CSV table of C-alpha atoms in Angstrom, one decimal:
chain,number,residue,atom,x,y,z
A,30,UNK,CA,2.6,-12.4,1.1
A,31,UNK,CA,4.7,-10.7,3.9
A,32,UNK,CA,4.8,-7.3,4.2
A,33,UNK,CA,7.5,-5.2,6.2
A,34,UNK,CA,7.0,-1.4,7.1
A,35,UNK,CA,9.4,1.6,7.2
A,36,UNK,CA,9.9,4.1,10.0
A,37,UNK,CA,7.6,6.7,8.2
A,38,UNK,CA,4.7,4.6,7.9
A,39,UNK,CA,4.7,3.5,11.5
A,40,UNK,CA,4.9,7.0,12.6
A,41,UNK,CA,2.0,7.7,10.1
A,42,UNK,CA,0.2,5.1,10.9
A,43,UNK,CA,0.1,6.2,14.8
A,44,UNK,CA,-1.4,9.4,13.8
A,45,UNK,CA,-4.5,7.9,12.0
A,46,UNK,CA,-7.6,7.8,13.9
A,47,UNK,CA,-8.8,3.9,14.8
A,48,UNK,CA,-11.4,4.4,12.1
A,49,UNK,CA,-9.4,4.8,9.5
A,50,UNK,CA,-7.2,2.3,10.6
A,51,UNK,CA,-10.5,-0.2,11.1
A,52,UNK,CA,-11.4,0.8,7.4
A,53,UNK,CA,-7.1,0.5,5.4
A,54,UNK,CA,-6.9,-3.1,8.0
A,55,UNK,CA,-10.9,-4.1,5.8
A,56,UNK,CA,-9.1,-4.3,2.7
A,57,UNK,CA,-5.4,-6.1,3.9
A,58,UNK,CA,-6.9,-9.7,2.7
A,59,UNK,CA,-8.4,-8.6,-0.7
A,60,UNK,CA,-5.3,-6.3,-1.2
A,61,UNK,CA,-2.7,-9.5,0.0
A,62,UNK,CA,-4.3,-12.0,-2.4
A,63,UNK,CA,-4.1,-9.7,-5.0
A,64,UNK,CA,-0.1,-9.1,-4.5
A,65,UNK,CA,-0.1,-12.8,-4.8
A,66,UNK,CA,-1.7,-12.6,-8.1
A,67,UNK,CA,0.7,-9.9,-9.0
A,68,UNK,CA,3.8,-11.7,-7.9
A,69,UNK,CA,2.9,-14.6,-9.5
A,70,UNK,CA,2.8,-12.7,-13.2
A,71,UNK,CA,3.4,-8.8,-12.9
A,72,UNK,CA,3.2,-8.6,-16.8
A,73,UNK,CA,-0.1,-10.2,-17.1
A,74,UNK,CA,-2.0,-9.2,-13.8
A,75,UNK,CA,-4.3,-6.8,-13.2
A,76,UNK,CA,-5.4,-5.5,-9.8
A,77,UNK,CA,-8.8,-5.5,-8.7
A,78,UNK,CA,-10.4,-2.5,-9.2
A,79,UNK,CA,-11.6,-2.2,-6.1
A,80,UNK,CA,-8.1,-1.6,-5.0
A,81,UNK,CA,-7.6,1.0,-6.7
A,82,UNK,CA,-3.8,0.5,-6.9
A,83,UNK,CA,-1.4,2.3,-9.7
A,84,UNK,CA,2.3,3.2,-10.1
A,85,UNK,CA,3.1,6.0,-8.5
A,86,UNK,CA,4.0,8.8,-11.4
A,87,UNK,CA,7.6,9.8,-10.5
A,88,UNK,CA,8.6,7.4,-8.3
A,89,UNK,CA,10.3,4.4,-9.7
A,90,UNK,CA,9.0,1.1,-8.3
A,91,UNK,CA,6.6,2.9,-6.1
A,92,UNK,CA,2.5,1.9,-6.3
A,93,UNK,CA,-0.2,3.4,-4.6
A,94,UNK,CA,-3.1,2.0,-3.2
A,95,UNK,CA,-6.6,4.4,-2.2
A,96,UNK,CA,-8.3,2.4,0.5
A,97,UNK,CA,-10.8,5.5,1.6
A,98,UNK,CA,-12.2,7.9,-0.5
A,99,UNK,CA,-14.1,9.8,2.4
A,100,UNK,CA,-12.9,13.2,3.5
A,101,UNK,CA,-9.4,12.7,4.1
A,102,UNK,CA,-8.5,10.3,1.2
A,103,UNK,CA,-6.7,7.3,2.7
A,104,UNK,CA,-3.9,6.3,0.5
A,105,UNK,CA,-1.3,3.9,1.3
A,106,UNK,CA,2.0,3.6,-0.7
A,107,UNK,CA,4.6,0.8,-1.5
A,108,UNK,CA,6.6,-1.1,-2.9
A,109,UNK,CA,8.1,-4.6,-3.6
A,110,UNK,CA,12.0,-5.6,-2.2
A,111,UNK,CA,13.7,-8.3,-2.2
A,112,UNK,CA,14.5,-9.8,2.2
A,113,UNK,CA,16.4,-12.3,2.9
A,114,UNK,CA,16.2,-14.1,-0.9
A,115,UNK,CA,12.2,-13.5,-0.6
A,116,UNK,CA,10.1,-10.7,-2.5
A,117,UNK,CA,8.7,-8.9,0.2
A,118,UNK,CA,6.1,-6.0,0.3
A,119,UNK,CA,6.9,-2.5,1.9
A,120,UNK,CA,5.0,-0.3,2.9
A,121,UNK,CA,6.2,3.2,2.8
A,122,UNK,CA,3.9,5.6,3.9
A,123,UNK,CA,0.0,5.7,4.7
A,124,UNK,CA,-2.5,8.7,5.1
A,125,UNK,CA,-4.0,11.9,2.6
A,126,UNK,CA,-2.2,13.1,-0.2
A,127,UNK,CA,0.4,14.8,1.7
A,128,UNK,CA,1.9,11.6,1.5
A,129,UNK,CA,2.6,12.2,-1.9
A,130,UNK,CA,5.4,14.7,-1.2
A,131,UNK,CA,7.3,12.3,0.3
A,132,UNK,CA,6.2,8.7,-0.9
C-alpha cells in the first residue's frame, strides 16, 4: 500500500531519536500487509494484535497504531484518503501521547 505523510509527522519524525525510528521502521511490513488486508474488507478485517491499531476516540476517520510501549510510548496516527483515484495511507503524526492533542 502507499503511504504519503503530512508536514507534522515529518517534523515529528525528525525529532525522534534513531532508535525509535529503528524500532516504528521494524513493524512498517507487518503494519503494510495488514492495511492491505484491511483495504481489501474493512468490515470484516481484523488487525493483528500485535499492531495494536484502533480508531482514534474523537477523531473521525483517524486510527492509531502503538509500535513502542517502552518509556516514551511510540504511537503513530493515521488515516486513509483517497490520491489521485487511489486509496492511499496518511500518516498524520508520530511520537508519545502528546500526539494525541493534535492527531
Amino acid at each position: 500500500m502507499k503511504w504519503v505523510d503530512t508536514p507534522t509527522f515529518s517534523g515529528d519524525w525528525r525529532r525522534l531519536s534513531n532508535a525509535y525510528r529503528e524500532m516504528f521502521l521494524q513493524v512498517i511490513p507487518d503494519f503494510s500487509e495488514a492495511c492491505g488486508g484491511f483495504v481489501a474488507d474493512p468490515a470484516l478485517f481484523q488487525w493483528p494484535q500485535r499492531l495494536r491499531v484502533s480508531r482514534l476516540q474523537g477523531a473521525h476517520g483517524v486510527w492509531e497504531m502503538t509500535w513502542s510501549f517502552a518509556g516514551p510510548d511510540g504511537i503513530a496516527t493515521f488515516d486513509f484518503i483517497q490520491l489521485e483515484g487511489e486509496l492511499v495511507l496518511r500518516w498524520r503524526r508520530i511520537g508519545g501521547h502528546a500526539i494525541f492533542r493534535k492527531p
